[in-house]
PDB file of C-alpha atoms and ligand atoms in Angstrom:
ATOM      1  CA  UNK A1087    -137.854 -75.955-153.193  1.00 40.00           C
ATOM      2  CA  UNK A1088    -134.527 -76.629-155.246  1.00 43.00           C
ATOM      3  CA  UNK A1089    -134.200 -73.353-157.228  1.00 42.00           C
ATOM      4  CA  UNK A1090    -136.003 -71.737-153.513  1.00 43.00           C
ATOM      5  CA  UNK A1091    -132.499 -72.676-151.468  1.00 47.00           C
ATOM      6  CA  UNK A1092    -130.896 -71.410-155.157  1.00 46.00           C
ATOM      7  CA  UNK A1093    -132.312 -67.861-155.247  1.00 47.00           C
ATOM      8  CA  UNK A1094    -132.066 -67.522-151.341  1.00 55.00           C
ATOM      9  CA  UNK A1095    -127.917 -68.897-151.599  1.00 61.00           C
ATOM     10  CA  UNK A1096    -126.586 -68.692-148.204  1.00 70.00           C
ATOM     11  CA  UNK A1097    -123.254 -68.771-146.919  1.00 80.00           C
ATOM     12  CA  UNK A1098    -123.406 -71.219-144.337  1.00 80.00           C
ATOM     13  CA  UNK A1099    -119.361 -72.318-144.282  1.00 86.00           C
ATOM     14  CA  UNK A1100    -116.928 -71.075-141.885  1.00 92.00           C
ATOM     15  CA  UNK A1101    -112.733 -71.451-142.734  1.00 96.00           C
ATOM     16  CA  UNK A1102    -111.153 -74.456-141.637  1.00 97.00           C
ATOM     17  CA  UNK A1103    -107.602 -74.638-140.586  1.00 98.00           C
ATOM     18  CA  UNK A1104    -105.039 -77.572-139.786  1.00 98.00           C
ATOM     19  CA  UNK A1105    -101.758 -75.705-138.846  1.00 98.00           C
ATOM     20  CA  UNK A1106     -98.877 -78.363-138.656  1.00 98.00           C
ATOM     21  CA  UNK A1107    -101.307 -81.416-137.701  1.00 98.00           C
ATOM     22  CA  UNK A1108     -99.254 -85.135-136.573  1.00 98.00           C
ATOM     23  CA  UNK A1109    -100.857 -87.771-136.024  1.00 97.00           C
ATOM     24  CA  UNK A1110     -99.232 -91.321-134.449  1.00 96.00           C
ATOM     25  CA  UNK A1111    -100.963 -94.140-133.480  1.00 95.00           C
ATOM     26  CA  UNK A1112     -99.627 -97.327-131.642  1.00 93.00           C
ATOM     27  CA  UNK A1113     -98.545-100.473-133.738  1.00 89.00           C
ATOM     28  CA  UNK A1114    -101.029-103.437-133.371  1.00 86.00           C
ATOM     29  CA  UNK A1115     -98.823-105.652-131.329  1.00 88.00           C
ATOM     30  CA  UNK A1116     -96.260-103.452-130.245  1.00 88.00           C
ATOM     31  CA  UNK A1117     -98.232-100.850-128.502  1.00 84.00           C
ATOM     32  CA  UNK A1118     -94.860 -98.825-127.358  1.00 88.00           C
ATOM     33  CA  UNK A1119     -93.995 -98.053-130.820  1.00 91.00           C
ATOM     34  CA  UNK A1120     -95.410 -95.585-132.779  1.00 92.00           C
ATOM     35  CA  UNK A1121     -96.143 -95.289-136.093  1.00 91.00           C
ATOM     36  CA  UNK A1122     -96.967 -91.863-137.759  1.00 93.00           C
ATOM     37  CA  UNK A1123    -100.119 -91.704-139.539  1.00 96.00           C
ATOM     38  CA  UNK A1124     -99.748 -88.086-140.221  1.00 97.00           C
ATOM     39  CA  UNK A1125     -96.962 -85.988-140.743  1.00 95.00           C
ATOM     40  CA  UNK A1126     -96.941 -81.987-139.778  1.00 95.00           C
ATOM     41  CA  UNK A1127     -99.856 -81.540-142.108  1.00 98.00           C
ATOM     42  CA  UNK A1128    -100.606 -77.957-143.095  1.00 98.00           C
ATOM     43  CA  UNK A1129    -103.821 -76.897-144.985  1.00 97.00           C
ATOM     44  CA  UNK A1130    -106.166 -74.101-144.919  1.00 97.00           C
ATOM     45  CA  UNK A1131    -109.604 -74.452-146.774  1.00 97.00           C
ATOM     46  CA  UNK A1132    -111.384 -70.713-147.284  1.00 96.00           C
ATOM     47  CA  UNK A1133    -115.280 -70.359-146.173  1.00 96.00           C
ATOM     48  CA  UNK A1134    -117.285 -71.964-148.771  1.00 96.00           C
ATOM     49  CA  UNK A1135    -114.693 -73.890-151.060  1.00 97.00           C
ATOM     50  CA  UNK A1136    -115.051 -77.499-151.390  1.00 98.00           C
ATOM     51  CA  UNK A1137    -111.345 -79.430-151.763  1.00 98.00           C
ATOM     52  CA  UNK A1138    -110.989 -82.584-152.376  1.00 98.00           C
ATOM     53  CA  UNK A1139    -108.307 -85.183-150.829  1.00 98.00           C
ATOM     54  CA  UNK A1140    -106.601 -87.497-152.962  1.00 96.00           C
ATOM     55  CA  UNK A1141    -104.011 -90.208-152.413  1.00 93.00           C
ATOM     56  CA  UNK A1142    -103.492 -94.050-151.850  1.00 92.00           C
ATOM     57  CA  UNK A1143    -105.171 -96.255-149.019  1.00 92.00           C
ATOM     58  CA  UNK A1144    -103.022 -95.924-146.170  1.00 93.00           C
ATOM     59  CA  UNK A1145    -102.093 -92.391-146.191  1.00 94.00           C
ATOM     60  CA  UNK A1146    -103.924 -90.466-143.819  1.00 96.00           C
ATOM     61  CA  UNK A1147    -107.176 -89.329-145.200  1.00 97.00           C
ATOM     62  CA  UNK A1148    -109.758 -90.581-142.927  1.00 96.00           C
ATOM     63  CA  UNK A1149    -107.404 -90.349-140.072  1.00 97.00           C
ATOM     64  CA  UNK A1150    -107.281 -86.084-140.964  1.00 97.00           C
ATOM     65  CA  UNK A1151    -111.190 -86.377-141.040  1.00 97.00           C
ATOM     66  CA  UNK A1152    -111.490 -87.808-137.969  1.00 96.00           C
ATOM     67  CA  UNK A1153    -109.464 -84.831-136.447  1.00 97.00           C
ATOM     68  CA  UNK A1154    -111.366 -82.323-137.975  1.00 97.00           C
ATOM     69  CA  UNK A1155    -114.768 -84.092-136.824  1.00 96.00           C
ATOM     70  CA  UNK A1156    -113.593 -84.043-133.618  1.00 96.00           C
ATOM     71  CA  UNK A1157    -113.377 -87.521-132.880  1.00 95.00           C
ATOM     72  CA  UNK A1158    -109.931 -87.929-132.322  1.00 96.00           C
ATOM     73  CA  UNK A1159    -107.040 -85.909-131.567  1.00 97.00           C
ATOM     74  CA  UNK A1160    -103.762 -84.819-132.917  1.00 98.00           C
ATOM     75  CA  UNK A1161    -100.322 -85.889-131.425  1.00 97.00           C
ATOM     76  CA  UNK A1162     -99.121 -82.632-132.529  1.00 98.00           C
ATOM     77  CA  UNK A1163    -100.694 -79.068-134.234  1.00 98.00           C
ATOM     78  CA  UNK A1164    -103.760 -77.654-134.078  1.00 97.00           C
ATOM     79  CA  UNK A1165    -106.873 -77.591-136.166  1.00 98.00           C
ATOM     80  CA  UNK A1166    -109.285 -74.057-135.885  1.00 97.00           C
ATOM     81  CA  UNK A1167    -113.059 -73.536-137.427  1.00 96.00           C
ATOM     82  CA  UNK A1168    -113.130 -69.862-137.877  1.00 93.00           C
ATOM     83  CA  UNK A1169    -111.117 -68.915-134.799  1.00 92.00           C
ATOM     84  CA  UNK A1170    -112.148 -71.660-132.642  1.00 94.00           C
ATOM     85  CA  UNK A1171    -109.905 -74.373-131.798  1.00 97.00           C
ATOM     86  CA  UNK A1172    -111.802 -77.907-132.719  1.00 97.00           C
ATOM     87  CA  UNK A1173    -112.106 -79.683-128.665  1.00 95.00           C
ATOM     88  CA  UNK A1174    -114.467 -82.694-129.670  1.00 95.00           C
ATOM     89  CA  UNK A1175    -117.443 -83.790-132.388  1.00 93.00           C
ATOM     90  CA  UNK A1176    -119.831 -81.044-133.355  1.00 92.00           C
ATOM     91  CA  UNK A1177    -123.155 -80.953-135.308  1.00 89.00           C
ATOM     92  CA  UNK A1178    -121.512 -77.968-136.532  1.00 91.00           C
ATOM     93  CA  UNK A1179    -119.079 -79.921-138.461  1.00 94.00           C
ATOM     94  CA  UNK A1180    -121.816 -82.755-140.599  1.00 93.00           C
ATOM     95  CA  UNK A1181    -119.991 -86.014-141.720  1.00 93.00           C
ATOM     96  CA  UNK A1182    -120.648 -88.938-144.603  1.00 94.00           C
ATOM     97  CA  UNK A1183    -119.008 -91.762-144.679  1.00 90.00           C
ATOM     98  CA  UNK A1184    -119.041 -94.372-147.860  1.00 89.00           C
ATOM     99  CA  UNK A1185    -121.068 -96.807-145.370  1.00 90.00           C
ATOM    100  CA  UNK A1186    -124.255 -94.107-145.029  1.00 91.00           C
ATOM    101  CA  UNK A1187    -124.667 -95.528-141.302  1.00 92.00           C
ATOM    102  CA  UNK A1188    -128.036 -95.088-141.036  1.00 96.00           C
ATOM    103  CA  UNK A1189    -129.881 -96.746-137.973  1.00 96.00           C
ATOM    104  CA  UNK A1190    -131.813 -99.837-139.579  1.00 96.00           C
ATOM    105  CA  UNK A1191    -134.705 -99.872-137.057  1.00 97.00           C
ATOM    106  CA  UNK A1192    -135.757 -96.167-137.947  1.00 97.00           C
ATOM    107  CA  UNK A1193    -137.185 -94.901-141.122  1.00 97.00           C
ATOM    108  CA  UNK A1194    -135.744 -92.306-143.497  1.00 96.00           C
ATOM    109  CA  UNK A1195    -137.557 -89.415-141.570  1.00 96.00           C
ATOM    110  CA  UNK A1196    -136.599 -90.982-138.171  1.00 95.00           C
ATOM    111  CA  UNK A1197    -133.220 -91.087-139.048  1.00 96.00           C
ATOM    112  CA  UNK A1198    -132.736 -87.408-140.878  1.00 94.00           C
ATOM    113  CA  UNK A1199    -134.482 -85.813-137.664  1.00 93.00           C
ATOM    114  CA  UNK A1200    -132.641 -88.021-135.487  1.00 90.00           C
ATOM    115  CA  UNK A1201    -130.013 -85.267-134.753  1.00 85.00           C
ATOM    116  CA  UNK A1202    -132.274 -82.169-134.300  1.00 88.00           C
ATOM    117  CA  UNK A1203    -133.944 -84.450-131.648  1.00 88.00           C
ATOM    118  CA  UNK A1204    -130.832 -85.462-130.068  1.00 85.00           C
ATOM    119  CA  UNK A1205    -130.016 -81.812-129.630  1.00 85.00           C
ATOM    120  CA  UNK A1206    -133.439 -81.016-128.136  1.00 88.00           C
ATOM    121  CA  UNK A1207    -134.580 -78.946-131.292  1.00 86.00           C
ATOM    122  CA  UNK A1208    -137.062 -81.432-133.026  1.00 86.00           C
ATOM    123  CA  UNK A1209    -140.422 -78.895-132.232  1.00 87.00           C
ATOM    124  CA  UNK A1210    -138.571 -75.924-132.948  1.00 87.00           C
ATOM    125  CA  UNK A1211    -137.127 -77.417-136.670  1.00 87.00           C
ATOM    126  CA  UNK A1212    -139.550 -80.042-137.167  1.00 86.00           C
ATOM    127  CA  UNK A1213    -140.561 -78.822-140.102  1.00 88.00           C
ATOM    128  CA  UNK A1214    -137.194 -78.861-141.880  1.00 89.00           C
ATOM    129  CA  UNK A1215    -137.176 -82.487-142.024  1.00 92.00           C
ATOM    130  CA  UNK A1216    -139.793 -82.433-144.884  1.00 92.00           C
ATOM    131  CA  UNK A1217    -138.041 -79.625-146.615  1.00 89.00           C
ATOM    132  CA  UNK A1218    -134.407 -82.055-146.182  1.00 89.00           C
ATOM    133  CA  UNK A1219    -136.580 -85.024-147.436  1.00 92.00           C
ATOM    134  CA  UNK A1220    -137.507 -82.632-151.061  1.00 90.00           C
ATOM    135  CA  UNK A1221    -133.906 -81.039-150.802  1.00 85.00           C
ATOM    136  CA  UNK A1222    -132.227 -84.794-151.528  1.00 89.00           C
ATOM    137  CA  UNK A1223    -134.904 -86.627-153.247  1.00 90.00           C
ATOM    138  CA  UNK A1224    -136.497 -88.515-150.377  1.00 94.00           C
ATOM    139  CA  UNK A1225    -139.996 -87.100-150.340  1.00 93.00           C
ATOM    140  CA  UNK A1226    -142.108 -89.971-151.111  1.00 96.00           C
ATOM    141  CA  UNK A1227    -139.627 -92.727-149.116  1.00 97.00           C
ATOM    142  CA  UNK A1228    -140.191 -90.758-145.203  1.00 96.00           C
ATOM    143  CA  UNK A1229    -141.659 -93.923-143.683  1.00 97.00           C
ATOM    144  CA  UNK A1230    -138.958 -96.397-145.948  1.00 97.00           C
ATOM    145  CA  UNK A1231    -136.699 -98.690-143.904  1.00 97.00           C
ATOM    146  CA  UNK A1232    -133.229 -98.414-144.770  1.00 96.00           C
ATOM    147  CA  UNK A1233    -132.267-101.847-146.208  1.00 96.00           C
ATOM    148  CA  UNK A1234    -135.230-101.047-148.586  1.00 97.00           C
ATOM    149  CA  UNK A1235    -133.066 -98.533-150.191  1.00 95.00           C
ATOM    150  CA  UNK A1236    -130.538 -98.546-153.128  1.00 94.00           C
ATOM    151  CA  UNK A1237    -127.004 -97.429-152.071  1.00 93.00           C
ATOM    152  CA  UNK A1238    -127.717 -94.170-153.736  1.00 93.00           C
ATOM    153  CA  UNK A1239    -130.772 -93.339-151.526  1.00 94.00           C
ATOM    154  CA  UNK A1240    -129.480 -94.574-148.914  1.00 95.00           C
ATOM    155  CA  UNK A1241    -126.323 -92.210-149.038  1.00 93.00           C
ATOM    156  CA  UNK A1242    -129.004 -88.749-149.849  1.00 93.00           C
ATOM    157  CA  UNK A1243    -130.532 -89.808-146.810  1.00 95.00           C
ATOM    158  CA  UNK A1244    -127.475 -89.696-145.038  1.00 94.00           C
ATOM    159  CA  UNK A1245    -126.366 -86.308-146.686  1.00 92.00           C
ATOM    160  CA  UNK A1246    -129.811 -85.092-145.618  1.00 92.00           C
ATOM    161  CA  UNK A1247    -129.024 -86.316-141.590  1.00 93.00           C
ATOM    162  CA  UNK A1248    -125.545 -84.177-142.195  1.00 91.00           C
ATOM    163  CA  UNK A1249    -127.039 -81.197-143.902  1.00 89.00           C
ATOM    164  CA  UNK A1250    -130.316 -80.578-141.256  1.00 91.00           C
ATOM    165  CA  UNK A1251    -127.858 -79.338-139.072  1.00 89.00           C
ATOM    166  CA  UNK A1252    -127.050 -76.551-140.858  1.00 89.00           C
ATOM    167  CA  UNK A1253    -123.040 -77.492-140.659  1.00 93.00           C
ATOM    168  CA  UNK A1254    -120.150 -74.904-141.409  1.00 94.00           C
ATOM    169  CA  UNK A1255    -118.085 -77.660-142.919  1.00 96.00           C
ATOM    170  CA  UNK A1256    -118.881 -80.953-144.425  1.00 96.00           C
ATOM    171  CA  UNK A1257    -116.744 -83.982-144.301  1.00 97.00           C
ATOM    172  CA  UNK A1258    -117.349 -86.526-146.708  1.00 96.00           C
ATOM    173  CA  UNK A1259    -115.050 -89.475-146.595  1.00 96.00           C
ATOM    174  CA  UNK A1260    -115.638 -91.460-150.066  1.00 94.00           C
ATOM    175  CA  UNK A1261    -119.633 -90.736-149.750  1.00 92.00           C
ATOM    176  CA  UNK A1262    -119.859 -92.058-153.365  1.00 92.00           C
ATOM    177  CA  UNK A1263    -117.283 -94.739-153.578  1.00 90.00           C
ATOM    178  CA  UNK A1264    -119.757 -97.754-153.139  1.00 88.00           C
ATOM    179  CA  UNK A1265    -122.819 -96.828-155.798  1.00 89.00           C
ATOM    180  CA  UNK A1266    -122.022 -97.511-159.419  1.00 90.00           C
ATOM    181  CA  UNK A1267    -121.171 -95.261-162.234  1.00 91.00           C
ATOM    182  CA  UNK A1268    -124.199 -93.465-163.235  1.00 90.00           C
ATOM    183  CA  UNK A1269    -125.272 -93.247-159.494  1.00 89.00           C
ATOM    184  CA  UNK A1270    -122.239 -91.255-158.386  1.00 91.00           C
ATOM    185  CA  UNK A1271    -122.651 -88.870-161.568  1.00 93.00           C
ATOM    186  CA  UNK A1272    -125.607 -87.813-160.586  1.00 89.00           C
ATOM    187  CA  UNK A1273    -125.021 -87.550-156.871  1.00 91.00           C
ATOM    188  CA  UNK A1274    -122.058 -85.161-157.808  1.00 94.00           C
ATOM    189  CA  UNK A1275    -124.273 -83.730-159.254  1.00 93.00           C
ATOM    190  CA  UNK A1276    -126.406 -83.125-156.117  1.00 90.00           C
ATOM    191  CA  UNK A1277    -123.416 -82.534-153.912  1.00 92.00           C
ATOM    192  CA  UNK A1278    -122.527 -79.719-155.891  1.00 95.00           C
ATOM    193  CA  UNK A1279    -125.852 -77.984-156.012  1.00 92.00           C
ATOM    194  CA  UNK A1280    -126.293 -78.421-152.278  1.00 89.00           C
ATOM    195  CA  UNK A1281    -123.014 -76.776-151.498  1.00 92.00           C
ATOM    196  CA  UNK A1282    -123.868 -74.056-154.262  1.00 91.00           C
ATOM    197  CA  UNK A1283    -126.669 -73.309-152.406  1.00 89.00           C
ATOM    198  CA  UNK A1284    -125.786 -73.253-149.204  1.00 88.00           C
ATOM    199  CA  UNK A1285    -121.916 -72.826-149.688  1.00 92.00           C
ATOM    200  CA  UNK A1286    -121.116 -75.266-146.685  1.00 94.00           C
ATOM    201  CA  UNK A1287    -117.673 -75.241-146.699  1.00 96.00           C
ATOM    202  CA  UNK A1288    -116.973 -79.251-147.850  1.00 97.00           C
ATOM    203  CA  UNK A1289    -113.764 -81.608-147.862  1.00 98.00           C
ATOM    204  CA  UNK A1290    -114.227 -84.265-149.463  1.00 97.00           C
ATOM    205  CA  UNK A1291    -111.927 -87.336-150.129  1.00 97.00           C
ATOM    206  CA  UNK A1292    -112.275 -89.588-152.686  1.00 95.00           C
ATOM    207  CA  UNK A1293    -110.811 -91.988-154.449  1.00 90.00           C
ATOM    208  CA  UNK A1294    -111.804 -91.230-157.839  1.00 93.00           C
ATOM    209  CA  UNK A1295    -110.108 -88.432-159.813  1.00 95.00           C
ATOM    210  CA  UNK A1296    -112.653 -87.592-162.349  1.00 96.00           C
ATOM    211  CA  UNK A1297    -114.795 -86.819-159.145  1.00 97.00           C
ATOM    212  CA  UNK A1298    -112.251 -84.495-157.653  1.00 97.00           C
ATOM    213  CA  UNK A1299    -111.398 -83.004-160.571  1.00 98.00           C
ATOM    214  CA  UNK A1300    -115.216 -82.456-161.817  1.00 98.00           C
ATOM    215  CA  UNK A1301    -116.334 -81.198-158.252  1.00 97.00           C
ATOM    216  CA  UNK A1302    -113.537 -79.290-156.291  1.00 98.00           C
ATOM    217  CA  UNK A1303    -111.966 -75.510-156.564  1.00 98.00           C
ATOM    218  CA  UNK A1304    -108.548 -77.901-155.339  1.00 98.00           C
ATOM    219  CA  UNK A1305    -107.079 -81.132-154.857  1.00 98.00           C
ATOM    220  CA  UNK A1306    -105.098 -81.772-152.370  1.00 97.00           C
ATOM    221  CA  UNK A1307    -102.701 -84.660-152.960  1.00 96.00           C
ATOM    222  CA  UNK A1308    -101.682 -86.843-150.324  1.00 95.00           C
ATOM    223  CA  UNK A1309     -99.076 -89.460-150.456  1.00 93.00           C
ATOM    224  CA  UNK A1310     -97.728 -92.019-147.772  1.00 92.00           C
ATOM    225  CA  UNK A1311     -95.596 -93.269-145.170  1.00 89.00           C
ATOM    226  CA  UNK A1312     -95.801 -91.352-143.422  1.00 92.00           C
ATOM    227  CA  UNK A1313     -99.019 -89.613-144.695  1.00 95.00           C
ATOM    228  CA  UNK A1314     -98.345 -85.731-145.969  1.00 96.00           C
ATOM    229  CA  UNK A1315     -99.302 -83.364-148.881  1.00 97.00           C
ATOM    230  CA  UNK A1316     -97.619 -83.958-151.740  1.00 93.00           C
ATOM    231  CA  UNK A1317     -99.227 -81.016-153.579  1.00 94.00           C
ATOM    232  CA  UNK A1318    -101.942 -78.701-154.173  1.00 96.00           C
ATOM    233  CA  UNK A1319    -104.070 -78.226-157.248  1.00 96.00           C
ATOM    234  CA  UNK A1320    -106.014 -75.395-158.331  1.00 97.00           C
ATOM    235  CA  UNK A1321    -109.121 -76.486-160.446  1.00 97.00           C
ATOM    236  CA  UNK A1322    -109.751 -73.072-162.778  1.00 96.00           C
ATOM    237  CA  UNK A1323    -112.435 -74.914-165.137  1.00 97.00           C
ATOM    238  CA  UNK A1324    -115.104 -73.261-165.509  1.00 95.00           C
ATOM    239  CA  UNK A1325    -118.428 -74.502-163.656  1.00 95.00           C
ATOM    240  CA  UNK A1326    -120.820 -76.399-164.843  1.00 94.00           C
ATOM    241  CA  UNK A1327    -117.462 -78.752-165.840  1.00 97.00           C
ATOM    242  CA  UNK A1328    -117.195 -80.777-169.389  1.00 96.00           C
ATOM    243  CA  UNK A1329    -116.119 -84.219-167.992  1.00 95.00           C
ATOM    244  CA  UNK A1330    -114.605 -84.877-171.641  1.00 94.00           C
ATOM    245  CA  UNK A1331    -112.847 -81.471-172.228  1.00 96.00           C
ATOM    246  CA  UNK A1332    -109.335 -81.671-173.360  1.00 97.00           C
ATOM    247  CA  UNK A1333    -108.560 -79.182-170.376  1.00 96.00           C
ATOM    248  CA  UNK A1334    -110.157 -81.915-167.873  1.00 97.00           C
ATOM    249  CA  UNK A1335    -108.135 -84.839-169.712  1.00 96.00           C
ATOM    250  CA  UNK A1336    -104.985 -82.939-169.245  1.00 95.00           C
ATOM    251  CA  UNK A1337    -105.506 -82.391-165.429  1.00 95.00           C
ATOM    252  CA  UNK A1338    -106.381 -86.366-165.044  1.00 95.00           C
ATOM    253  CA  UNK A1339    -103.210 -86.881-166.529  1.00 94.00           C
ATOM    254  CA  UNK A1340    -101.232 -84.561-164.527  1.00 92.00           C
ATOM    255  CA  UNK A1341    -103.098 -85.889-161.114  1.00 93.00           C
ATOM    256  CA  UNK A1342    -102.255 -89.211-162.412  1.00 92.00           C
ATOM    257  CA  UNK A1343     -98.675 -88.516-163.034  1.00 89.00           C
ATOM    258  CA  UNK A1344     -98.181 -86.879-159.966  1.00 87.00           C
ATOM    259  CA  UNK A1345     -99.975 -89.779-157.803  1.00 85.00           C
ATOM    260  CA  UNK A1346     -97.971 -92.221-160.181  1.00 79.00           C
ATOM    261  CA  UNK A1347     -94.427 -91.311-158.983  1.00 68.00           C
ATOM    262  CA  UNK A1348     -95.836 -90.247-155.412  1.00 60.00           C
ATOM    263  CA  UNK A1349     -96.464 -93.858-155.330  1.00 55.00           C
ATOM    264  CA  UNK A1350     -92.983 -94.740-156.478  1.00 58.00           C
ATOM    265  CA  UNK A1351     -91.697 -92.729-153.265  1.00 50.00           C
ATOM    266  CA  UNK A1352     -93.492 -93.992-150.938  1.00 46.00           C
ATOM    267  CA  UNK A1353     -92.600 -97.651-151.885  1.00 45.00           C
ATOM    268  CA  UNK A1354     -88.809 -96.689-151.772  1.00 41.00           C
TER     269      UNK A1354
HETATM  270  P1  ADP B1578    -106.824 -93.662-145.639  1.00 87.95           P
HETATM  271  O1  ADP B1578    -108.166 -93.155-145.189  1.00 87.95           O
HETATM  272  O2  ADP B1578    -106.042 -92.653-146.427  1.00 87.95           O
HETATM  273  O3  ADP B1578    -106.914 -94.962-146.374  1.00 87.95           O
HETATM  274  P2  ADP B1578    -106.319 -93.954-142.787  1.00 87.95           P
HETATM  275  O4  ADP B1578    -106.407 -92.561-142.278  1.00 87.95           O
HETATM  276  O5  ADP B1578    -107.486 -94.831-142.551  1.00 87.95           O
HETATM  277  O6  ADP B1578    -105.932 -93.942-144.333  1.00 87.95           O
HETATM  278  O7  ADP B1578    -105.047 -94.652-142.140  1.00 87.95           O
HETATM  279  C1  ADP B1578    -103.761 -94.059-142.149  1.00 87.95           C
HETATM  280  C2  ADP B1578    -102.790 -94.946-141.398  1.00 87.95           C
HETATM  281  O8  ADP B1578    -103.077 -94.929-140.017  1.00 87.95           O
HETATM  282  C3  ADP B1578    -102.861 -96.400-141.821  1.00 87.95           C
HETATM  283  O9  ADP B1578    -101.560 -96.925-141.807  1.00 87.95           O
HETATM  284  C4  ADP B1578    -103.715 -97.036-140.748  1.00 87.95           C
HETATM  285  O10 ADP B1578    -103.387 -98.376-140.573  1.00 87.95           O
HETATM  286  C5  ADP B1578    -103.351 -96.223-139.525  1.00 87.95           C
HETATM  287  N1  ADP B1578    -104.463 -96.108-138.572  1.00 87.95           N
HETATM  288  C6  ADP B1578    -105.637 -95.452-138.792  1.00 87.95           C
HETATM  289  N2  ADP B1578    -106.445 -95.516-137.708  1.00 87.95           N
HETATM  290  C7  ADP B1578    -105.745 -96.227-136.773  1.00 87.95           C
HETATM  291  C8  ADP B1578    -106.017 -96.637-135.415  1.00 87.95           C
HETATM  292  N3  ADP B1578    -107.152 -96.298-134.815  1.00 87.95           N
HETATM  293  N4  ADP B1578    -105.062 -97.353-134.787  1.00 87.95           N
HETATM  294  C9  ADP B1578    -103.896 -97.679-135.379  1.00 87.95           C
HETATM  295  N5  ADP B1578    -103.568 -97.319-136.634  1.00 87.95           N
HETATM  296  C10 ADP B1578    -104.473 -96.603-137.333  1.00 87.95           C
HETATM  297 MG1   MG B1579    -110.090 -93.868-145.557  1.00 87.95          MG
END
């Protein structure tokens, strides 16, 4: 089924733009005063790149996902998939979140056709669901509960639920940062040959810097306070990536740098 979606590679992503995106939200207790979450924040991401987001807690990153999923709006700008403008949530537009969300009363297969059936297309895709269950792993755990899962199988299961939608962009919002080491190797792993094969056009933020650097064509680097791009990285190693190549130790080190006295900044 794997090298199947391989041969067959489709180009499933569509562009994704954020033209000059703000983004202010009310202070706790002083609900007149504003606070900017996001300031004029630029980026364009081509059909079927993935980029990754770095940049401290605090600075914007989930808040610019949320925008692009539709579920909230910008105080300023405008964000565009292809040439439409983004007016709400979409299945078009599949999201993972570190907590994989799943609903605990349904089982693995309940939960990745959950969508399709939502959307009224369960008898005409109903089939997919088995092929999603092979695509991530999850053939032999259809009728598993989630809190039987480990975190890793819990979070394929949730990239499955995303992906059976056949989305133009994927949002993942630290989809690895709660499964330990070896885990998240391998599900990089995954990620990447899912997007290879189906070139869904994927943002992805994260945390950790060997991720970024191992997965994405760029890096975007955000800092804070309020939260903007600090800079953008081109990734030009070549694919599959050495993790312990002198060229990838000299990019940490630059990313590091750069977040290092971003930091400094932002604390000033
Ligand atoms: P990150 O994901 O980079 O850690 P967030 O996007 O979650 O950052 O948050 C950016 C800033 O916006 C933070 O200061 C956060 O407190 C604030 N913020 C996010 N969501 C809301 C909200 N719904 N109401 C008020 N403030 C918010
Ligand atoms: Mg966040």
């Amino acid at each position: 089924m794997v090298t199947a979606l391989a041969e067959h590679a489709v180009n499933e992503g569509a562009s994704l733009r954020v033209i000059e995106v703000t983004k202010d939200f009310p202070t706790p207790d002083r609900a007149e005063v504003l606070v900017p979450a996001l300031a004029s924040v630029s980026l364009t991401v081509a059909a079927g790149e993935l980029v990754s987001i770095v940049g401290p807690s605090g600075c914007g990153k989930s808040t610019l996902l949320r925008l692009i999923a539709g579920l909230d709006f910008p105080s300023s700008g405008e964000l565009r998939i292809g040439s439409e403008a983004i007016t709400g949530p979409s299945a078009e537009r599949g999201l993972v979140f570190q907590d994989p969300n799943l609903f605990p009363w349904l089982t693995v297969r309940k939960n990745i056709q959950a969508g399709l059936i939502a959307r009224g297309m369960w008898q005409e895709k109903r089939q997919e669901v088995d092929e999603y269950m092979r695509l991530v792993g999850l053939e032999n755990f259809g009728n598993t509960y989630p809190h039987h899962l480990s975190g890793g199988m819990a979070q394929r299961a949730a990239l499955a639920r995303a992906l059976i939608n056949h989305p133009k962009v994927l949002l993942l919002d630290e989809p690895l940062g709660a499964l330990d080491a070896f885990t998240r190797m391998r599900l990089q792993d995954e990620v990447l040959r899912l997007w290879q094969a189906r070139r869904t056009t994927t943002l992805l933020v994260t945390h950790d810097i060997d991720e970024a650097i191992y997965m994405s064509d760029r890096i975007i680097i955000m800092t804070s306070h309020p939260g903007r791009i600090e800079r953008v990285i081109e990734v030009t190693l070549a694919r599959p990536r050495q993790r312990n190549s002198p060229e990838f130790f000299q990019l940490r080190g630059e990313i590091l740098e750069l977040l290092h006295f971003a930091g400094q900044t932002a604390v000033r």
